[in-house]
Short mmCIF file of C-alpha atoms and ligand atoms in Angstrom, two decimals:
data_model
loop_
_atom_site.label_atom_id
_atom_site.label_comp_id
_atom_site.label_asym_id
_atom_site.label_seq_id
_atom_site.Cartn_x
_atom_site.Cartn_y
_atom_site.Cartn_z
CA UNK E 744 93.53 100.22 89.94
CA UNK E 745 93.43 99.29 93.61
CA UNK E 746 91.09 99.96 96.51
CA UNK E 747 92.38 99.98 100.09
CA UNK E 748 89.17 99.29 102.00
CA UNK E 749 90.64 99.82 105.48
CA UNK E 750 93.06 102.67 106.10
CA UNK E 751 93.11 105.43 108.72
CA UNK E 752 94.40 108.22 106.50
CA UNK E 753 93.65 110.90 109.08
CA UNK E 754 96.91 109.69 110.67
CA UNK E 755 98.89 109.72 107.42
CA UNK E 756 100.78 112.38 105.52
CA UNK E 757 100.41 113.99 102.10
CA UNK E 758 103.49 112.00 101.00
CA UNK E 759 101.49 108.86 101.73
CA UNK E 760 98.58 110.11 99.65
CA UNK E 761 100.89 110.87 96.72
CA UNK E 762 102.60 107.49 96.95
CA UNK E 763 99.24 105.70 97.19
CA UNK E 764 97.89 107.40 94.08
CA UNK E 765 101.11 106.72 92.20
CA UNK E 766 100.79 103.03 93.14
CA UNK E 767 97.33 102.87 91.61
CA UNK E 768 95.08 103.32 94.64
CA UNK E 769 91.95 105.10 93.41
CA UNK E 770 89.62 104.69 96.38
CA UNK E 771 89.90 104.07 100.10
CA UNK E 772 87.64 103.38 103.06
CA UNK E 773 88.50 104.94 106.41
CA UNK E 774 86.76 103.20 109.30
CA UNK E 775 85.98 105.10 112.47
CA UNK E 776 88.21 103.70 115.20
CA UNK E 777 90.10 104.73 118.30
CA UNK E 778 92.92 107.24 118.29
CA UNK E 779 95.58 105.59 120.43
CA UNK E 780 94.30 107.12 123.63
CA UNK E 781 90.76 107.07 124.95
CA UNK E 782 88.52 110.06 124.26
CA UNK E 783 86.96 111.71 127.29
CA UNK E 784 84.15 113.76 125.75
CA UNK E 785 81.41 112.98 123.27
CA UNK E 786 82.38 116.15 121.38
CA UNK E 787 85.70 114.54 120.43
CA UNK E 788 83.77 111.75 118.74
CA UNK E 789 81.53 114.25 116.99
CA UNK E 790 84.42 116.25 115.55
CA UNK E 791 86.18 113.04 114.51
CA UNK E 792 83.10 111.73 112.67
CA UNK E 793 82.67 115.14 111.05
CA UNK E 794 86.24 115.06 109.78
CA UNK E 795 85.72 111.58 108.29
CA UNK E 796 82.79 112.75 106.18
CA UNK E 797 84.21 116.25 105.64
CA UNK E 798 87.80 117.39 105.69
CA UNK E 799 89.51 114.03 105.13
CA UNK E 800 87.22 113.24 102.22
CA UNK E 801 88.15 116.60 100.70
CA UNK E 802 91.86 116.17 101.45
CA UNK E 803 92.01 112.74 99.74
CA UNK E 804 90.36 114.13 96.64
CA UNK E 805 93.09 116.75 96.30
CA UNK E 806 95.44 113.83 95.61
CA UNK E 807 93.07 112.04 93.23
CA UNK E 808 91.81 109.47 95.75
CA UNK E 809 88.14 108.85 96.50
CA UNK E 810 87.50 108.62 100.22
CA UNK E 811 84.66 106.72 101.86
CA UNK E 812 84.24 105.91 105.52
CA UNK E 813 82.48 103.73 108.04
CA UNK E 814 80.88 105.15 111.16
CA UNK E 815 80.66 103.37 114.50
CA UNK E 816 81.71 103.09 118.10
CA UNK E 817 84.88 101.00 118.30
CA UNK E 818 85.00 98.08 120.70
CA UNK E 819 87.78 99.46 122.89
CA UNK E 820 85.91 102.63 123.76
CA UNK E 821 82.65 100.75 124.23
CA UNK E 822 84.07 99.91 127.65
CA UNK E 823 83.49 103.49 128.83
CA UNK E 824 79.76 102.88 129.05
CA UNK E 825 78.64 106.35 130.10
CA UNK E 826 80.44 107.90 127.14
CA UNK E 827 79.50 105.06 124.80
CA UNK E 828 75.82 105.77 125.41
CA UNK E 829 76.29 109.37 124.33
CA UNK E 830 78.15 108.22 121.21
CA UNK E 831 75.24 105.93 120.34
CA UNK E 832 72.95 108.98 120.32
CA UNK E 833 75.34 110.67 117.91
CA UNK E 834 75.65 107.85 115.35
CA UNK E 835 72.26 108.36 113.65
CA UNK E 836 73.38 111.86 112.66
CA UNK E 837 76.27 110.40 110.66
CA UNK E 838 75.30 106.99 109.28
CA UNK E 839 73.23 108.52 106.48
CA UNK E 840 75.84 111.00 105.30
CA UNK E 841 77.33 110.91 101.81
CA UNK E 842 80.24 108.49 101.53
CA UNK E 843 79.36 106.38 104.59
CA UNK E 844 79.55 102.81 103.30
CA UNK E 845 79.14 100.75 106.50
CA UNK E 846 78.71 100.65 110.25
CA UNK E 847 82.16 99.92 111.64
CA UNK E 848 84.65 99.03 112.74
CA UNK E 849 82.68 97.32 115.48
CA UNK E 850 82.94 94.02 117.33
CA UNK E 851 85.09 92.75 120.14
CA UNK E 852 88.40 93.74 121.67
CA UNK E 853 88.62 92.13 125.13
CA UNK E 854 85.21 90.51 124.63
CA UNK E 855 83.65 92.22 127.65
CA UNK E 856 79.94 92.52 128.46
CA UNK E 857 79.99 96.23 127.53
CA UNK E 858 81.57 95.47 124.15
CA UNK E 859 78.91 92.86 123.53
CA UNK E 860 76.12 95.28 124.40
CA UNK E 861 77.28 98.06 122.05
CA UNK E 862 78.14 95.63 119.29
CA UNK E 863 74.58 94.32 119.36
CA UNK E 864 73.06 97.81 119.40
CA UNK E 865 75.09 98.75 116.35
CA UNK E 866 74.13 95.57 114.50
CA UNK E 867 70.51 96.60 115.01
CA UNK E 868 71.34 100.06 113.68
CA UNK E 869 73.01 98.59 110.57
CA UNK E 870 69.90 96.54 109.89
CA UNK E 871 67.67 99.55 110.33
CA UNK E 872 69.59 101.74 107.89
CA UNK E 873 70.44 98.82 105.59
CA UNK E 874 74.21 99.35 105.62
CA UNK E 875 76.94 96.69 105.54
CA UNK E 876 78.91 96.04 108.73
CA UNK E 877 82.70 96.06 109.11
CA UNK E 878 83.77 93.79 111.95
CA UNK E 879 87.04 94.27 113.80
CA UNK E 880 88.03 90.87 115.16
CA UNK E 881 90.08 90.82 118.37
CA UNK E 882 93.85 90.43 118.25
CA UNK E 883 93.77 88.32 121.41
CA UNK E 884 91.74 85.11 121.48
CA UNK E 885 91.03 85.72 117.80
CA UNK E 886 89.48 82.41 116.84
CA UNK E 887 86.83 82.50 119.54
CA UNK E 888 86.19 86.24 119.05
CA UNK E 889 85.68 85.78 115.31
CA UNK E 890 83.24 82.91 115.74
CA UNK E 891 81.36 84.87 118.38
CA UNK E 892 81.18 87.98 116.14
CA UNK E 893 79.46 85.93 113.45
CA UNK E 894 77.18 84.06 115.89
CA UNK E 895 75.93 87.33 117.38
CA UNK E 896 75.50 88.93 113.96
CA UNK E 897 73.32 86.01 112.90
CA UNK E 898 71.37 86.20 116.15
CA UNK E 899 70.41 89.71 115.09
CA UNK E 900 69.37 88.52 111.65
CA UNK E 901 72.09 90.10 109.53
CA UNK E 902 72.83 88.41 106.23
CA UNK E 903 76.47 87.21 106.00
CA UNK E 904 76.76 88.90 102.61
CA UNK E 905 76.28 92.26 104.32
CA UNK E 906 79.09 91.66 106.81
CA UNK E 907 82.82 92.09 106.22
CA UNK E 908 84.93 90.31 108.85
CA UNK E 909 88.36 91.95 109.05
CA UNK E 910 91.78 91.05 110.48
CA UNK E 911 91.51 87.39 109.48
CA UNK E 912 94.37 84.91 109.48
CA UNK E 913 94.88 81.26 108.53
CA UNK E 914 93.07 80.21 111.68
CA UNK E 915 89.84 82.05 110.94
CA UNK E 916 89.54 82.24 107.16
CA UNK E 917 87.93 78.89 106.50
CA UNK E 918 85.04 79.36 108.91
CA UNK E 919 84.42 82.95 107.77
CA UNK E 920 84.23 81.92 104.10
CA UNK E 921 82.24 78.74 104.78
CA UNK E 922 79.61 80.76 106.62
CA UNK E 923 79.21 83.12 103.65
CA UNK E 924 80.95 86.23 105.00
CA UNK E 925 83.45 88.52 103.31
CA UNK E 926 86.91 87.76 104.70
CA UNK E 927 89.23 90.77 104.86
CA UNK E 928 92.93 90.55 105.65
CA UNK E 929 95.04 93.30 107.10
CA UNK E 930 98.62 93.17 105.84
CA UNK E 931 100.87 94.32 108.67
CA UNK E 932 104.56 94.71 107.87
CA UNK E 933 106.99 92.67 110.03
CA UNK E 934 104.25 90.39 111.40
CA UNK E 935 102.77 87.00 110.72
CA UNK E 936 100.10 88.37 108.38
CA UNK E 937 102.44 89.77 105.73
CA UNK E 938 102.10 89.75 101.95
CA UNK E 939 103.78 86.32 101.61
CA UNK E 940 101.12 84.66 103.75
CA UNK E 941 98.37 86.51 101.89
CA UNK E 942 99.55 85.08 98.58
CA UNK E 943 99.34 81.57 100.01
CA UNK E 944 95.82 82.18 101.32
CA UNK E 945 94.62 83.35 97.90
CA UNK E 946 96.34 80.35 96.31
CA UNK E 947 94.62 77.99 98.74
CA UNK E 948 91.13 79.52 99.00
CA UNK E 949 90.79 81.33 95.68
CA UNK E 950 89.70 84.95 95.28
CA UNK E 951 86.01 84.73 96.12
CA UNK E 952 84.95 87.07 98.99
CA UNK E 953 88.57 87.68 100.00
CA UNK E 954 89.62 91.31 100.53
CA UNK E 955 93.13 92.73 101.10
CA UNK E 956 93.67 95.92 103.12
CA UNK E 957 96.43 97.80 104.96
CA UNK E 958 94.66 99.12 108.10
CA UNK E 959 97.49 101.66 108.06
CA UNK E 960 97.17 104.14 110.93
CA UNK E 961 99.40 105.95 113.43
CA UNK E 962 101.24 102.72 114.27
CA UNK E 963 103.89 100.85 112.28
CA UNK E 964 101.97 100.08 109.13
CA UNK E 965 102.21 100.44 105.36
CA UNK E 966 99.77 102.51 103.27
CA UNK E 967 101.04 100.68 100.17
CA UNK E 968 100.30 97.20 101.54
CA UNK E 969 97.57 96.53 98.94
CA UNK E 970 99.58 97.37 95.78
CA UNK E 971 102.65 95.64 97.23
CA UNK E 972 100.68 92.47 97.95
CA UNK E 973 99.19 92.61 94.45
CA UNK E 974 102.69 92.85 92.98
CA UNK E 975 103.81 89.84 94.99
CA UNK E 976 100.74 87.87 93.87
CA UNK E 977 101.65 88.61 90.27
CA UNK E 978 105.25 87.58 90.83
CA UNK E 979 104.10 84.31 92.42
CA UNK E 980 101.83 83.47 89.50
CA UNK E 981 98.41 84.28 90.93
CA UNK E 982 96.07 84.95 87.96
CA UNK E 983 95.42 88.59 87.10
CA UNK E 984 91.69 88.12 87.60
CA UNK E 985 92.21 86.88 91.17
CA UNK E 986 94.39 89.90 91.96
CA UNK E 987 91.72 92.22 90.66
CA UNK E 988 89.04 90.57 92.80
CA UNK E 989 91.01 90.57 96.05
CA UNK E 990 92.65 93.99 95.69
CA UNK E 991 89.80 95.91 94.04
CA UNK E 992 86.53 94.36 92.99
CA UNK E 993 85.46 92.43 96.10
CA UNK E 994 85.72 95.51 98.31
CA UNK E 995 83.70 97.47 95.77
CA UNK E 996 81.01 94.79 95.60
CA UNK E 997 80.80 94.40 99.39
CA UNK E 998 80.73 98.09 100.34
CA UNK E 999 78.91 99.09 97.15
CA UNK E 1000 75.85 97.50 98.76
CA UNK E 1001 75.58 100.75 100.71
CA UNK E 1002 74.64 102.58 97.50
CA UNK E 1003 77.36 105.10 98.47
CA UNK E 1004 80.33 103.76 96.52
CA UNK E 1005 80.32 103.55 92.75
CA UNK E 1006 83.13 102.88 90.29
CA UNK E 1007 81.92 105.84 88.23
CA UNK E 1008 83.08 108.09 91.07
CA UNK E 1009 86.71 107.64 90.07
CA UNK E 1010 86.29 106.53 86.45
CA UNK E 1011 84.57 109.81 85.71
CA UNK E 1012 86.52 111.81 88.26
CA UNK E 1013 86.88 115.52 87.98
CA UNK E 1014 90.49 116.55 87.37
CA UNK E 1015 92.57 117.25 90.47
CA UNK E 1016 92.47 120.91 91.31
CA UNK E 1017 94.37 121.75 94.46
CA UNK E 1018 93.13 125.33 94.32
CA UNK E 1019 89.87 124.05 95.78
CA UNK E 1020 88.87 124.95 99.32
CA UNK E 1021 86.64 123.43 101.97
CA UNK E 1022 85.22 125.88 104.47
CA UNK E 1023 87.77 128.42 103.24
CA UNK E 1024 90.75 126.11 103.77
CA UNK E 1025 92.96 124.42 101.19
CA UNK E 1026 95.83 121.91 101.45
CA UNK E 1027 98.29 124.51 100.16
CA UNK E 1028 100.81 126.32 102.28
CA UNK E 1029 102.26 129.74 101.48
CA UNK E 1030 103.72 130.04 98.00
CA UNK E 1031 103.09 126.44 96.87
CA UNK E 1032 102.04 125.75 93.31
CA UNK E 1033 98.77 123.81 93.22
CA UNK E 1034 98.51 120.68 91.12
CA UNK E 1035 95.85 121.23 88.47
CA UNK E 1036 95.20 118.43 86.01
CA UNK E 1037 94.35 119.12 82.39
CA UNK E 1038 91.99 116.14 82.23
CA UNK E 1039 90.79 113.24 84.36
CA UNK E 1040 93.12 110.82 82.57
CA UNK E 1041 96.27 112.60 83.71
CA UNK E 1042 98.51 110.70 86.08
CA UNK E 1043 99.46 112.58 89.22
CA UNK E 1044 103.14 113.43 89.14
CA UNK E 1045 105.05 113.23 92.39
ZN1 ZN N 334 91.30 99.86 111.72
#
């Protein structure tokens, strides 16, 4: 069993869902983020958040995958301050919903004053509602942005154990682990942070507080990055127990602190029944035969 604790499945297809389930992914976390182009109305954020706790959660379940999400204002769109303020008013309506396991992904992109302001406001919110935080570290000036993310989080009194720092690399991992944070790694295909490098990091630092994810979205990315990395770890002689921690258990322990994510959800899952509807809508198109499992132990056939 695998968990992919960072994937934007709203942008992915049903083929992806089927392949993920077949590869052993039982649960996923979809962080609220930006959509490739800036939103212009607060209503677009509202409908997006509603789909994360509603339709997408339902859709995943039709393929035997348990869907959780994080809610937050992403750093990029924090730079539209007038809109960002309206989004902040919206967040309290969503952070307490079923399946919301963290505030995120928040943090810095270009490390502007506006990003800093909304990052801090959301750290306060996380503290108030006692949810973990998922931090998106910047792709540019990463080392400094990562250090700053942790400094500011501590300034606001968050415990490192409640904070998952994502998009790490060899440059940032040591400091993140030394300071007591969860260190997540996004495996991007055809880049520096591929599966090969991940194996070496686990070999060097061990499995404690390290989390592997795909961050697959609408860009060039791989929704099977977690199971593929796990397979490579096995091939390279990483102990089974370390693979389980980094590709399953650590994510569950970190985000389970929300009280919203429990292994029993999928261990005692109801059988897949694609005849189900949400708000009158199903995933079926005209004439298709729904998949209906005889029992929860059945494997989904593709
Ligand atoms: Zn993301």
